[in-house]
XYZ file of C-alpha atoms in Angstrom:
585
model
C 0.000 0.000 0.000
C 1.468 3.389 -0.990
C 1.783 6.294 1.422
C -0.977 8.375 -0.175
C -3.562 5.586 0.100
C -2.500 4.890 3.679
C -2.935 8.567 4.522
C -6.499 8.729 3.173
C -7.474 5.476 4.884
C -6.167 6.801 8.183
C -8.212 9.982 7.722
C -11.394 8.037 7.015
C -10.809 5.728 9.979
C -10.209 8.674 12.311
C -13.465 10.310 11.263
C -15.289 7.022 11.829
C -13.877 6.508 15.326
C -14.435 10.075 16.559
C -17.511 10.202 18.770
C -17.530 6.462 19.421
C -15.637 6.572 22.727
C -12.452 5.162 21.198
C -9.361 5.408 23.387
C -7.400 8.600 22.867
C -4.167 6.631 22.452
C -5.586 4.947 19.381
C -6.616 8.286 17.880
C -3.185 9.770 18.605
C -1.531 6.797 16.887
C -3.682 7.378 13.781
C -2.875 11.110 13.794
C 0.855 10.387 14.063
C 0.580 7.940 11.179
C -1.163 10.641 9.100
C 1.553 13.175 9.842
C 4.273 10.751 8.705
C 2.316 9.955 5.538
C 1.725 13.634 4.759
C 5.457 14.371 5.041
C 6.198 11.650 2.501
C 3.467 12.930 0.180
C 4.741 16.536 0.318
C 8.283 15.376 -0.481
C 7.097 13.351 -3.458
C 7.437 15.596 -6.529
C 5.101 13.377 -8.515
C 2.171 14.154 -6.221
C 0.096 17.191 -7.207
C -2.666 18.684 -5.083
C -6.080 17.573 -6.322
C -7.666 20.921 -5.468
C -6.624 24.382 -4.448
C -9.087 24.086 -1.577
C -8.256 21.303 0.899
C -11.019 18.735 1.581
C -9.655 16.854 4.589
C -11.637 16.509 7.786
C -10.359 19.814 9.224
C -11.785 21.799 6.293
C -15.135 20.031 5.874
C -18.307 19.654 7.849
C -20.779 16.748 8.072
C -24.367 17.911 7.598
C -27.783 16.284 7.255
C -29.389 17.178 3.936
C -33.081 16.431 3.312
C -35.727 17.295 0.740
C -39.009 19.186 1.056
C -41.474 19.292 -1.865
C -44.528 21.518 -2.269
C -47.740 19.699 -1.307
C -50.730 20.653 -3.474
C -53.207 19.272 -0.946
C -52.088 21.380 2.024
C -50.505 24.253 0.059
C -47.168 24.024 1.840
C -43.896 22.062 1.566
C -43.794 18.563 3.070
C -40.730 16.404 3.710
C -40.157 13.551 1.256
C -39.514 10.147 2.806
C -36.525 7.995 1.932
C -38.726 5.369 0.315
C -39.850 8.008 -2.176
C -36.365 9.232 -3.024
C -35.921 11.675 -0.151
C -34.885 11.070 3.423
C -32.018 12.664 5.374
C -28.588 12.113 3.823
C -25.210 12.460 5.566
C -23.173 14.773 3.360
C -19.636 16.054 4.002
C -19.168 19.461 2.425
C -16.385 22.094 2.537
C -16.736 24.746 5.204
C -16.783 27.501 2.605
C -19.978 26.192 0.913
C -22.801 28.737 0.820
C -26.530 28.517 0.100
C -26.248 27.960 -3.656
C -23.503 25.365 -3.246
C -25.726 23.341 -0.893
C -28.705 23.669 -3.255
C -26.533 22.282 -6.055
C -25.422 19.446 -3.785
C -29.042 18.629 -2.927
C -30.097 18.705 -6.582
C -27.355 16.208 -7.411
C -28.491 13.963 -4.551
C -32.247 13.988 -5.062
C -32.377 14.683 -8.806
C -29.608 12.577 -10.346
C -29.427 13.361 -14.062
C -32.129 15.987 -13.506
C -34.931 13.583 -12.501
C -36.036 12.274 -9.098
C -36.675 8.588 -8.403
C -40.404 9.268 -8.830
C -40.034 11.085 -12.146
C -40.138 14.710 -11.029
C -38.000 16.868 -13.313
C -35.599 19.399 -11.805
C -36.132 21.706 -14.785
C -39.786 22.065 -13.766
C -38.924 23.119 -10.202
C -38.000 26.294 -8.365
C -35.421 25.510 -5.693
C -34.433 27.093 -2.415
C -32.861 26.053 0.889
C -34.569 25.604 4.261
C -32.761 25.705 7.590
C -33.195 23.246 10.479
C -36.432 25.061 11.443
C -37.840 24.456 7.932
C -37.632 28.195 7.217
C -36.133 29.580 4.046
C -32.500 30.568 4.416
C -32.315 34.227 3.408
C -28.545 34.813 3.633
C -27.012 33.960 0.264
C -23.360 34.238 1.319
C -23.328 32.637 4.769
C -20.972 29.657 4.770
C -21.466 26.271 6.374
C -18.950 27.113 9.100
C -20.814 30.336 9.925
C -24.094 28.398 10.094
C -22.580 26.011 12.645
C -21.251 28.901 14.708
C -24.564 30.747 14.582
C -26.783 27.742 15.391
C -24.461 26.406 18.168
C -25.284 22.789 17.271
C -23.110 19.783 16.500
C -25.125 18.476 13.543
C -26.705 20.876 11.080
C -29.915 19.867 9.283
C -30.658 21.603 5.965
C -33.327 20.888 3.385
C -33.583 21.362 -0.341
C -37.056 22.756 -1.082
C -38.638 22.348 -4.530
C -41.801 23.940 -5.865
C -43.390 23.313 -9.304
C -42.989 26.282 -11.612
C -46.520 26.056 -12.963
C -49.867 24.633 -11.916
C -53.172 24.276 -13.691
C -56.452 25.247 -12.067
C -59.148 22.625 -12.457
C -62.826 23.420 -13.010
C -65.757 21.042 -12.871
C -69.584 20.703 -13.239
C -71.800 17.754 -13.757
C -73.314 15.617 -16.460
C -73.675 11.888 -16.754
C -72.142 9.136 -18.799
C -73.919 5.821 -19.285
C -72.707 2.385 -20.204
C -75.145 2.483 -23.130
C -73.575 3.017 -26.575
C -75.562 6.171 -27.233
C -72.443 8.282 -26.890
C -70.044 9.841 -24.439
C -70.578 12.728 -22.020
C -71.851 16.017 -23.360
C -72.156 19.590 -22.263
C -75.511 21.109 -21.537
C -75.926 22.879 -24.862
C -73.325 21.276 -27.120
C -74.005 18.577 -29.655
C -72.925 15.089 -28.721
C -70.138 13.762 -30.963
C -69.712 10.068 -31.654
C -66.031 9.996 -30.698
C -65.397 7.178 -28.233
C -63.552 7.570 -24.964
C -60.940 5.077 -26.163
C -59.444 7.902 -28.243
C -58.355 9.554 -25.008
C -56.046 6.672 -24.137
C -53.667 7.506 -26.991
C -53.174 11.016 -25.686
C -52.932 9.845 -22.086
C -50.005 7.573 -22.930
C -48.068 10.316 -24.681
C -47.987 12.696 -21.715
C -46.293 12.481 -18.348
C -49.005 12.785 -15.743
C -46.549 14.396 -13.334
C -46.357 17.458 -15.567
C -49.174 19.973 -15.324
C -50.024 19.670 -18.992
C -53.365 20.175 -20.693
C -54.278 17.476 -23.191
C -54.785 18.567 -26.828
C -58.257 19.910 -27.633
C -58.968 17.150 -30.151
C -58.617 14.557 -27.383
C -61.660 15.961 -25.613
C -65.334 15.147 -25.970
C -67.887 17.952 -26.461
C -65.511 20.831 -25.730
C -64.604 19.493 -22.300
C -60.998 19.777 -21.127
C -59.266 16.871 -19.403
C -56.268 17.878 -17.331
C -53.435 15.756 -16.072
C -52.170 16.515 -12.598
C -48.877 16.242 -10.805
C -48.566 13.120 -8.657
C -46.374 13.976 -5.712
C -44.829 10.883 -4.163
C -43.679 12.192 -0.841
C -44.353 11.973 2.858
C -47.776 13.262 3.947
C -48.754 14.071 0.383
C -52.431 13.985 1.225
C -54.155 11.792 -1.266
C -51.305 9.561 -2.550
C -48.360 8.726 -0.353
C -50.007 9.024 3.008
C -52.130 5.983 2.130
C -49.232 3.634 2.813
C -48.084 5.313 6.002
C -48.937 4.358 9.531
C -50.678 7.515 10.660
C -51.953 6.244 13.985
C -49.481 8.431 15.895
C -49.069 11.240 13.366
C -49.486 14.686 14.956
C -52.629 16.440 13.741
C -52.266 19.952 12.339
C -55.233 22.225 13.063
C -56.825 24.258 10.274
C -58.792 27.456 10.635
C -62.545 26.689 10.586
C -63.011 29.406 7.957
C -60.217 28.209 5.665
C -60.940 26.879 2.172
C -59.152 23.591 1.551
C -58.657 21.899 -1.827
C -58.080 18.157 -1.940
C -57.803 15.583 -4.721
C -59.297 12.115 -4.226
C -59.125 8.991 -6.364
C -62.247 7.113 -7.391
C -62.252 3.835 -5.491
C -59.892 5.162 -2.796
C -61.994 7.959 -1.296
C -62.523 6.089 1.990
C -58.832 5.527 2.727
C -57.723 8.932 1.447
C -60.270 10.977 3.429
C -59.343 9.102 6.614
C -55.662 9.908 6.082
C -56.391 13.548 5.261
C -58.470 13.985 8.425
C -55.717 12.232 10.393
C -53.239 14.765 9.049
C -55.283 17.879 9.797
C -58.371 18.918 11.692
C -60.611 20.321 8.963
C -64.064 20.133 10.547
C -65.956 23.309 9.697
C -63.688 24.304 6.816
C -64.938 24.678 3.253
C -63.580 21.709 1.321
C -63.242 21.764 -2.462
C -62.826 18.311 -3.988
C -61.311 17.199 -7.273
C -61.909 13.572 -8.211
C -59.457 11.555 -10.291
C -60.556 8.655 -12.465
C -58.817 5.259 -12.309
C -57.047 6.024 -15.603
C -55.280 9.001 -14.010
C -57.415 11.722 -15.595
C -59.238 14.347 -13.579
C -62.981 14.698 -13.635
C -63.460 18.222 -14.892
C -65.975 19.986 -12.715
C -66.096 22.959 -10.392
C -66.950 21.826 -6.893
C -69.746 24.069 -5.709
C -70.980 21.383 -3.348
C -72.019 18.531 -5.630
C -68.592 16.910 -5.931
C -68.068 16.986 -2.165
C -71.466 15.329 -1.657
C -70.568 12.687 -4.222
C -67.295 12.035 -2.382
C -69.208 11.709 0.907
C -71.576 9.182 -0.668
C -68.666 7.093 -1.930
C -66.934 7.373 1.462
C -69.921 6.035 3.397
C -70.723 3.309 0.877
C -67.119 2.118 1.270
C -67.472 2.418 5.041
C -70.552 0.172 4.980
C -68.678 -2.427 2.940
C -65.361 -2.400 4.806
C -66.175 -1.568 8.419
C -69.754 -2.635 9.159
C -71.908 -5.765 9.371
C -75.620 -5.982 8.631
C -78.096 -6.281 5.772
C -80.378 -3.245 5.652
C -79.099 -1.687 8.884
C -75.343 -1.421 9.434
C -73.350 -1.588 12.682
C -69.604 -0.773 12.774
C -67.354 -3.686 13.695
C -63.888 -3.766 15.233
C -60.875 -4.082 12.941
C -57.359 -4.819 14.144
C -55.920 -2.093 11.896
C -58.323 0.602 13.129
C -57.480 2.300 16.406
C -58.841 5.342 18.207
C -57.339 7.765 15.688
C -58.899 6.183 12.615
C -62.348 5.752 14.153
C -62.176 9.368 15.335
C -61.209 10.457 11.813
C -64.306 8.684 10.442
C -66.399 10.540 13.006
C -64.825 13.825 11.882
C -65.811 13.080 8.277
C -69.369 12.496 9.527
C -69.315 15.777 11.430
C -67.898 17.674 8.458
C -70.583 16.254 6.148
C -73.309 17.267 8.585
C -71.978 20.801 9.072
C -71.518 21.541 5.366
C -74.374 19.637 3.723
C -76.548 18.036 6.430
C -75.339 14.641 5.202
C -75.855 11.913 7.812
C -75.152 8.172 7.263
C -78.668 6.948 8.056
C -77.884 3.343 7.124
C -75.990 3.112 10.417
C -78.228 1.748 13.152
C -80.352 4.482 14.679
C -79.952 2.959 18.154
C -76.163 2.776 17.725
C -75.950 6.423 16.647
C -78.352 7.567 19.374
C -76.227 5.877 22.024
C -73.071 7.273 20.379
C -74.228 10.895 20.466
C -76.309 10.976 23.659
C -74.939 7.957 25.599
C -78.471 6.671 26.017
C -80.840 4.750 23.784
C -84.581 5.188 23.869
C -85.264 3.406 20.577
C -86.271 -0.179 19.972
C -83.012 -2.112 19.662
C -84.830 -5.261 18.540
C -86.319 -3.447 15.537
C -82.809 -2.419 14.451
C -81.664 -5.988 15.091
C -84.276 -7.368 12.682
C -82.995 -4.948 10.036
C -79.425 -5.984 10.855
C -79.858 -9.762 10.452
C -80.705 -11.707 7.290
C -84.258 -12.294 6.113
C -84.006 -16.022 6.912
C -82.842 -15.391 10.481
C -85.561 -12.789 10.972
C -88.214 -15.250 9.803
C -86.994 -17.880 12.276
C -86.996 -15.410 15.193
C -90.465 -14.086 14.376
C -91.899 -17.598 14.135
C -90.172 -18.559 17.396
C -91.852 -15.634 19.157
C -95.303 -16.381 17.748
C -95.233 -20.166 17.264
C -92.330 -21.617 19.217
C -93.438 -25.232 18.907
C -93.581 -25.072 15.110
C -89.900 -24.176 14.697
C -87.548 -27.171 14.219
C -85.162 -27.302 17.175
C -82.061 -27.779 15.025
C -82.897 -24.752 12.894
C -83.500 -22.531 15.926
C -80.305 -23.681 17.636
C -78.347 -23.050 14.455
C -79.587 -19.457 14.238
C -79.029 -18.783 17.942
C -75.530 -20.258 17.692
C -74.594 -17.754 14.985
C -75.138 -14.979 17.533
C -73.276 -16.788 20.329
C -76.361 -17.450 22.452
C -75.494 -18.953 25.875
C -79.041 -19.637 27.149
C -81.271 -22.627 26.444
C -84.186 -21.268 24.418
C -87.693 -22.023 25.632
C -91.092 -20.686 24.744
C -91.241 -18.506 27.857
C -87.792 -16.909 27.411
C -87.280 -16.697 23.620
C -88.423 -13.042 23.462
C -85.982 -12.060 26.224
C -83.160 -13.966 24.506
C -83.796 -12.136 21.219
C -83.831 -8.766 23.020
C -80.523 -9.620 24.711
C -78.956 -10.717 21.437
C -80.137 -7.474 19.837
C -78.488 -5.421 22.574
C -75.306 -7.470 22.186
C -75.081 -7.089 18.397
C -76.176 -3.457 18.092
C -74.624 -1.821 21.167
C -72.224 -4.041 23.079
C -69.952 -5.265 20.285
C -69.536 -1.740 18.934
C -69.043 -0.016 22.311
C -65.385 0.863 21.652
C -66.256 2.451 18.305
C -69.160 4.282 19.906
C -66.812 5.790 22.499
C -64.409 6.923 19.760
C -67.273 8.522 17.824
C -68.731 10.158 20.924
C -65.640 12.287 21.543
C -66.235 13.959 18.163
C -70.026 13.821 17.778
C -71.206 14.653 21.298
C -73.881 17.375 21.145
C -73.761 17.401 17.323
C -77.579 17.513 17.225
C -80.387 17.481 19.775
C -82.782 14.570 20.231
C -85.612 16.051 18.161
C -83.282 16.894 15.294
C -81.773 13.412 15.464
C -85.165 11.742 15.121
C -86.056 14.079 12.262
C -82.887 13.081 10.377
C -83.880 9.416 10.244
C -87.452 10.295 9.278
C -86.870 12.797 6.457
C -83.507 11.700 5.017
C -84.611 8.153 4.252
C -84.842 7.763 0.427
C -88.380 6.353 0.359
C -90.450 6.882 -2.770
C -92.796 9.138 -0.814
C -89.972 11.385 0.421
C -88.356 11.591 -3.032
C -91.603 12.456 -4.800
C -92.229 15.191 -2.232
C -88.798 16.664 -3.026
C -89.378 16.946 -6.806
C -90.097 20.444 -8.086
C -91.604 21.129 -11.535
C -92.336 24.283 -13.479
C -95.895 25.538 -13.258
C -96.622 25.396 -16.977
C -95.602 22.090 -18.528
C -96.143 21.053 -22.102
C -98.159 17.969 -22.949
C -94.967 15.981 -23.605
C -93.433 17.143 -20.306
C -96.574 16.170 -18.386
C -96.402 12.705 -19.917
C -92.720 12.221 -19.020
C -93.206 13.624 -15.492
C -95.844 10.942 -14.904
C -93.337 8.332 -16.104
C -90.712 9.691 -13.686
C -93.108 9.507 -10.722
C -94.116 5.955 -11.599
C -90.463 4.979 -12.003
C -89.620 6.261 -8.515
C -92.634 4.570 -6.918
C -91.730 1.184 -8.423
C -87.928 1.414 -7.992
C -86.184 -0.665 -5.285
C -84.170 1.076 -2.599
C -80.796 0.776 -4.365
C -82.196 2.426 -7.506
C -83.788 5.223 -5.477
C -80.458 5.888 -3.759
C -78.671 5.867 -7.126
C -81.267 8.310 -8.494
C -80.628 10.730 -5.641
C -76.862 10.440 -5.990
C -77.102 11.052 -9.739
C -79.316 14.114 -9.297
C -77.814 15.686 -6.155
C -74.484 13.961 -5.425
C -75.859 12.522 -2.164
C -77.565 9.134 -1.883
C -79.937 10.411 0.815
C -82.318 13.339 1.014
C -80.728 16.490 2.423
C -83.860 18.630 2.711
C -83.388 20.385 -0.645
C -85.793 20.348 -3.562
C -84.784 18.608 -6.802
C -85.597 20.842 -9.753
C -86.890 18.902 -12.778
C -86.613 20.599 -16.161
C -87.391 19.140 -19.574
C -85.273 19.387 -22.701
C -85.774 18.744 -26.394
C -83.350 15.958 -27.292
C -83.716 12.732 -29.210
C -81.699 9.975 -30.803
C -78.101 9.637 -29.654
C -78.279 12.864 -27.652
C -81.280 11.766 -25.574
C -80.161 11.325 -22.004
C -80.796 12.862 -18.575
C -78.247 15.423 -17.401
C -77.708 16.168 -13.714
C -76.353 19.398 -12.242
C -75.519 18.322 -8.707
C -74.375 21.729 -7.487
C -77.873 23.146 -8.044
C -79.846 19.893 -7.532
C -81.245 20.121 -11.046
C -82.174 17.170 -13.260
C -82.680 17.745 -16.974
C -84.937 15.072 -18.523
C -85.742 14.636 -22.244
C -89.449 14.922 -23.009
C -89.552 12.553 -25.988
C -90.091 9.070 -24.530
C -92.794 7.062 -26.267
C -93.694 4.770 -23.376
C -92.821 3.914 -19.773
C -90.824 0.779 -20.658
C -88.469 2.831 -22.804
C -88.115 5.430 -20.054
C -87.448 2.788 -17.384
C -84.897 0.953 -19.533
C -82.800 4.059 -20.177
C -82.900 5.267 -16.568
C -81.969 1.815 -15.253
C -79.076 1.672 -17.705
C -77.759 4.991 -16.431
C -78.293 4.434 -12.714
C -76.741 0.953 -12.709
C -73.781 1.789 -14.962
C -71.723 3.628 -12.295
C -70.049 5.579 -15.109
C -70.928 9.176 -14.387
C -68.397 11.748 -15.587
C -68.043 15.295 -14.278
C -67.779 17.687 -17.245
C -67.032 21.392 -17.602
C -70.190 23.458 -17.856
């Protein structure tokens, strides 16, 4: 081993051992060895200095360098985790480095070859430097050594901060798209072209979704604009990266109740994303503007004046019913090992936010469960909720056991009771009491922990009279929906004919179709106390289709249906398709 190599190895070893409680004699031996090696190196005429500025340990400093990136959801920079190409890096830099030198060092670390590990381009970013307090460093000439002396700390933390140079504002209103082959979505007054949505895929593939680029006009249907959006893969990035994080112990940042907050949610992931957003920040009472992104990565183009937020709430609670509750017609939350106090409280905050902004209340949750949750007492009939909670077959067995105990086969009754963990021998004189006890167990006892978590957020949300009124008037019965429809005073003969078809359709529709009708027309799958304005339009052929304006609770219906069967077929096709696209209006 030559003297130069030995010298550099001794330097590296000394730096490694410093701070690790290594005996001073060992360090002195290494320093002596370095001195001897340096004398040999200086005497060697063949050795030339590699730089006019020395870079040994005495002239460098070890710093922690991290990366902050601007978060579109919360309108402020957020630190990028190591798994997403960020993290805190140990970097040894010369003492004379200033702000720009450190920015260049950070760009080389986090944007090798000008692109981050998640595809963000350095050329699209404005860069600056944040100090250890996450505040922008104003002094352009202060050196690293001066920063250490000023801060009086042994390890300096600095952060490269990047912000996109340009952003696109997204607007949105509402129409519908059906699975029928009549055509794609249209604007209110524009003609409906026959161009298929598959044409959009070609343009989607040719653009980087991380760039705020507007797709070419010819890729759009009926003058609508589809915008790509920047996907920020970083820590706490609201609707994307925070989904994979364990946020149970994440500190919650409060938000002013009067603040307007813009968030972007993905279709099919609204439940998880809203929970994580409400875990990140307390937003109850704030005005929330929602942008929804389709599974293909394109934004639904609509301006959220209330309808998009209601649609997001409907999707949230439908996902909640599927993933966190048990029951047929009436739902009761059930414990999950991956849901602790924080997550259940976040769900309660979403409920509270929906009630404050739009009077949206998840009425499919058991009335007795919610009454006990809010008021810590239950005056309702728990057994009635229990019969809505269990299957039709189980309900039939229980009802027959109450009225005609001897006629029920013993094996069948024991099988049903065993499913609910009954511990008492059923007899004719105690079967009613057993059913009442099982109802209390299933509706209130098993969900007591969740009820306590909800209560901390929902206590005193409404009074008793208002609570009872919610479950009476919000229920999407045909009677309640028909009472909410509002028509013009002077209708044409064709409009009168179609209005009669609409009323008959609602009266005959099952509950799931009635809920879909409300969600299509208003954004919410329950009644919120607002009237639904019905207007009639002249459209036929491929352009004949209902158009909903959820922000104003207006439903535009064509007046050219020949018979009720034709009307019912087209409305069923739309309401069961689940392909409703928000378009610019």
